[in-house]
Short mmCIF file of C-alpha atoms and ligand atoms in Angstrom, two decimals:
data_model
loop_
_atom_site.label_atom_id
_atom_site.label_comp_id
_atom_site.label_asym_id
_atom_site.label_seq_id
_atom_site.Cartn_x
_atom_site.Cartn_y
_atom_site.Cartn_z
CA UNK A 1 28.21 12.64 -20.12
CA UNK A 2 27.65 11.07 -16.74
CA UNK A 3 24.20 9.60 -16.28
CA UNK A 4 22.72 10.55 -12.95
CA UNK A 5 19.53 9.04 -11.52
CA UNK A 6 17.53 10.29 -8.58
CA UNK A 7 16.16 7.64 -6.21
CA UNK A 8 13.46 9.46 -4.26
CA UNK A 9 11.52 8.06 -1.32
CA UNK A 10 10.63 8.41 2.33
CA UNK A 11 13.15 5.77 3.39
CA UNK A 12 11.61 5.53 6.85
CA UNK A 13 13.67 3.40 7.18
CA UNK A 14 15.98 2.65 4.22
CA UNK A 15 15.81 -1.15 3.80
CA UNK A 16 17.70 -3.94 2.07
CA UNK A 17 15.06 -3.64 -0.68
CA UNK A 18 16.11 -0.03 -1.29
CA UNK A 19 19.79 -1.01 -1.20
CA UNK A 20 19.11 -3.66 -3.84
CA UNK A 21 17.48 -1.09 -6.14
CA UNK A 22 20.49 1.25 -5.75
CA UNK A 23 23.05 -1.47 -6.44
CA UNK A 24 21.17 -2.74 -9.47
CA UNK A 25 20.54 0.83 -10.65
CA UNK A 26 24.29 1.38 -10.77
CA UNK A 27 24.44 -1.11 -13.64
CA UNK A 28 22.31 1.30 -15.67
CA UNK A 29 23.46 4.77 -14.58
CA UNK A 30 26.79 6.20 -13.41
CA UNK A 31 25.61 7.93 -10.25
CA UNK A 32 22.60 7.70 -7.96
CA UNK A 33 21.36 10.42 -5.66
CA UNK A 34 19.20 8.95 -2.90
CA UNK A 35 16.71 11.73 -2.10
CA UNK A 36 14.79 11.61 1.17
CA UNK A 37 11.61 13.63 0.76
CA UNK A 38 9.07 14.94 3.18
CA UNK A 39 5.98 13.29 1.80
CA UNK A 40 2.99 15.60 2.38
CA UNK A 41 0.91 12.58 3.40
CA UNK A 42 3.55 11.17 5.73
CA UNK A 43 4.55 14.24 7.75
CA UNK A 44 5.57 12.40 10.88
CA UNK A 45 8.61 10.28 10.44
CA UNK A 46 9.50 7.40 12.72
CA UNK A 47 13.26 7.49 12.06
CA UNK A 48 14.74 10.99 12.05
CA UNK A 49 15.86 12.27 8.68
CA UNK A 50 19.36 13.17 9.92
CA UNK A 51 19.81 9.69 11.35
CA UNK A 52 18.67 8.07 8.10
CA UNK A 53 21.05 10.24 6.04
CA UNK A 54 23.90 8.98 8.24
CA UNK A 55 22.83 5.37 7.88
CA UNK A 56 22.45 5.55 4.10
CA UNK A 57 25.89 7.18 3.84
CA UNK A 58 27.26 4.42 6.02
CA UNK A 59 25.69 1.79 3.76
CA UNK A 60 27.40 3.17 0.66
CA UNK A 61 30.63 4.35 2.26
CA UNK A 62 32.65 2.30 -0.25
CA UNK A 63 30.57 3.37 -3.26
CA UNK A 64 31.31 7.03 -4.08
CA UNK A 65 28.79 6.94 -6.96
CA UNK A 66 25.97 7.07 -4.39
CA UNK A 67 25.10 10.23 -2.48
CA UNK A 68 22.22 11.31 -0.25
CA UNK A 69 20.18 14.51 -0.14
CA UNK A 70 17.11 15.65 1.77
CA UNK A 71 14.47 17.61 -0.14
CA UNK A 72 11.17 19.33 0.27
CA UNK A 73 10.08 20.32 -3.24
CA UNK A 74 8.93 18.71 -6.46
CA UNK A 75 10.95 15.62 -7.31
CA UNK A 76 11.07 16.80 -10.93
CA UNK A 77 12.66 20.11 -9.89
CA UNK A 78 15.19 18.42 -7.67
CA UNK A 79 16.13 16.16 -10.58
CA UNK A 80 16.98 19.18 -12.72
CA UNK A 81 18.97 20.75 -9.89
CA UNK A 82 21.19 17.72 -9.36
CA UNK A 83 21.54 17.08 -13.09
CA UNK A 84 19.58 13.82 -12.99
CA UNK A 85 18.00 12.66 -16.23
CA UNK A 86 16.11 9.80 -14.67
CA UNK A 87 14.20 8.79 -11.58
CA UNK A 88 14.75 5.32 -10.22
CA UNK A 89 11.90 3.45 -8.53
CA UNK A 90 11.31 -0.09 -7.37
CA UNK A 91 8.18 -2.05 -8.30
CA UNK A 92 7.07 -4.72 -5.87
CA UNK A 93 3.53 -5.43 -6.91
CA UNK A 94 0.45 -4.09 -8.70
CA UNK A 95 -0.26 -1.60 -5.92
CA UNK A 96 3.16 -0.04 -6.50
CA UNK A 97 2.44 -0.08 -10.21
CA UNK A 98 -0.84 1.86 -9.98
CA UNK A 99 0.76 4.54 -7.86
CA UNK A 100 4.04 4.75 -9.77
CA UNK A 101 2.26 4.87 -13.11
CA UNK A 102 0.54 8.15 -12.29
CA UNK A 103 3.52 9.73 -10.56
CA UNK A 104 5.81 9.03 -13.47
CA UNK A 105 3.33 10.56 -15.96
CA UNK A 106 3.15 13.72 -13.86
CA UNK A 107 6.91 13.90 -13.41
CA UNK A 108 7.41 13.68 -17.16
CA UNK A 109 4.80 16.40 -17.73
CA UNK A 110 6.64 18.61 -15.27
CA UNK A 111 10.03 17.87 -16.79
CA UNK A 112 9.82 16.29 -20.27
CA UNK A 113 13.48 15.25 -20.17
CA UNK A 114 12.93 13.11 -17.11
CA UNK A 115 12.35 9.40 -17.58
CA UNK A 116 11.45 7.02 -14.78
CA UNK A 117 13.33 3.74 -14.64
CA UNK A 118 11.51 0.92 -12.83
CA UNK A 119 13.30 -2.07 -11.44
CA UNK A 120 11.29 -5.12 -10.46
CA UNK A 121 12.09 -6.04 -6.89
CA UNK A 122 14.26 -9.06 -6.25
CA UNK A 123 11.82 -11.79 -5.10
CA UNK A 124 13.50 -12.40 -1.75
CA UNK A 125 13.07 -8.71 -0.92
CA UNK A 126 9.62 -8.13 -2.38
CA UNK A 127 7.83 -8.47 0.94
CA UNK A 128 10.02 -5.87 2.63
CA UNK A 129 8.08 -2.83 3.55
CA UNK A 130 9.18 0.21 5.56
CA UNK A 131 5.86 0.57 7.36
CA UNK A 132 5.90 -3.01 8.63
CA UNK A 133 9.50 -2.55 9.78
CA UNK A 134 8.39 0.55 11.72
CA UNK A 135 5.58 -1.39 13.39
CA UNK A 136 7.85 -4.26 14.36
CA UNK A 137 10.46 -1.84 15.73
CA UNK A 138 7.88 0.21 17.63
CA UNK A 139 6.83 -2.88 19.56
CA UNK A 140 10.36 -4.00 20.28
CA UNK A 141 10.74 -6.64 17.54
CA UNK A 142 14.03 -7.39 15.81
CA UNK A 143 14.36 -5.61 12.45
CA UNK A 144 18.10 -5.78 11.87
CA UNK A 145 17.74 -8.53 9.23
CA UNK A 146 15.84 -6.15 6.97
CA UNK A 147 18.36 -3.31 7.13
CA UNK A 148 21.70 -2.98 5.32
CA UNK A 149 23.30 -1.07 8.27
CA UNK A 150 23.38 -1.49 12.04
CA UNK A 151 20.64 0.52 13.75
P1 LIG B 201 7.63 6.27 -1.00
O1 LIG B 201 7.01 6.78 0.25
O2 LIG B 201 8.00 7.34 -1.97
O3 LIG B 201 6.94 5.11 -1.65
P2 LIG B 201 9.57 4.41 0.02
O4 LIG B 201 10.71 4.82 0.87
O5 LIG B 201 8.52 3.58 0.64
O6 LIG B 201 9.03 5.79 -0.52
O7 LIG B 201 10.06 3.70 -1.29
C1 LIG B 201 10.96 4.30 -2.20
C2 LIG B 201 11.09 3.43 -3.44
O8 LIG B 201 11.63 2.17 -3.10
C3 LIG B 201 9.77 3.12 -4.14
O9 LIG B 201 10.01 3.08 -5.53
C4 LIG B 201 9.42 1.76 -3.66
O10 LIG B 201 8.62 1.05 -4.59
C5 LIG B 201 10.79 1.15 -3.56
N1 LIG B 201 10.82 0.04 -2.60
C6 LIG B 201 10.31 0.00 -1.36
N2 LIG B 201 10.53 -1.19 -0.76
C7 LIG B 201 11.19 -1.94 -1.67
C8 LIG B 201 11.68 -3.29 -1.69
N3 LIG B 201 11.51 -4.10 -0.66
N4 LIG B 201 12.31 -3.71 -2.80
C9 LIG B 201 12.46 -2.88 -3.85
N5 LIG B 201 12.01 -1.62 -3.91
C10 LIG B 201 11.38 -1.15 -2.85
#
């Protein structure tokens, strides 16, 4: 059976840190579905969802094991729908840990077959942060170095 993992996030924007998690995740699972969610606490996106879908597809154009979906429901339900048995998340620091710890408990309560796989961020990418990239971009700074595609 093919092992499918869901990689959910806001991806506003998708960064080289996210790309790294996907590429490393592919050593563990057969397919990864990158799932761009509307986070209830982050209603207003900076980069449009449609644009980000395009850019993520462009990033993995040579890797058919990666696909992209947009969703607006429980991550645990989406996982069942796409046949994913795991959720993939990156851990950068203890702040990520605190947050991810509770989410993964809830997700497993909601769907007992769903395990969360955490990958520790590669050190050179650990400081990468979508919200800082948005700020830099908003004020005209160069962000291309942090992105795996051309804006
Ligand atoms: P969310 O709003 O759900 O946290 P993000 O798009 O910010 O969504 O992040 C999605 C996932 O990618 C999270 O698991 C996050 O920890 C991880 N992530 C974010 N930035 C990096 C990075 N630089 N390196 C590795 N993982 C990262």
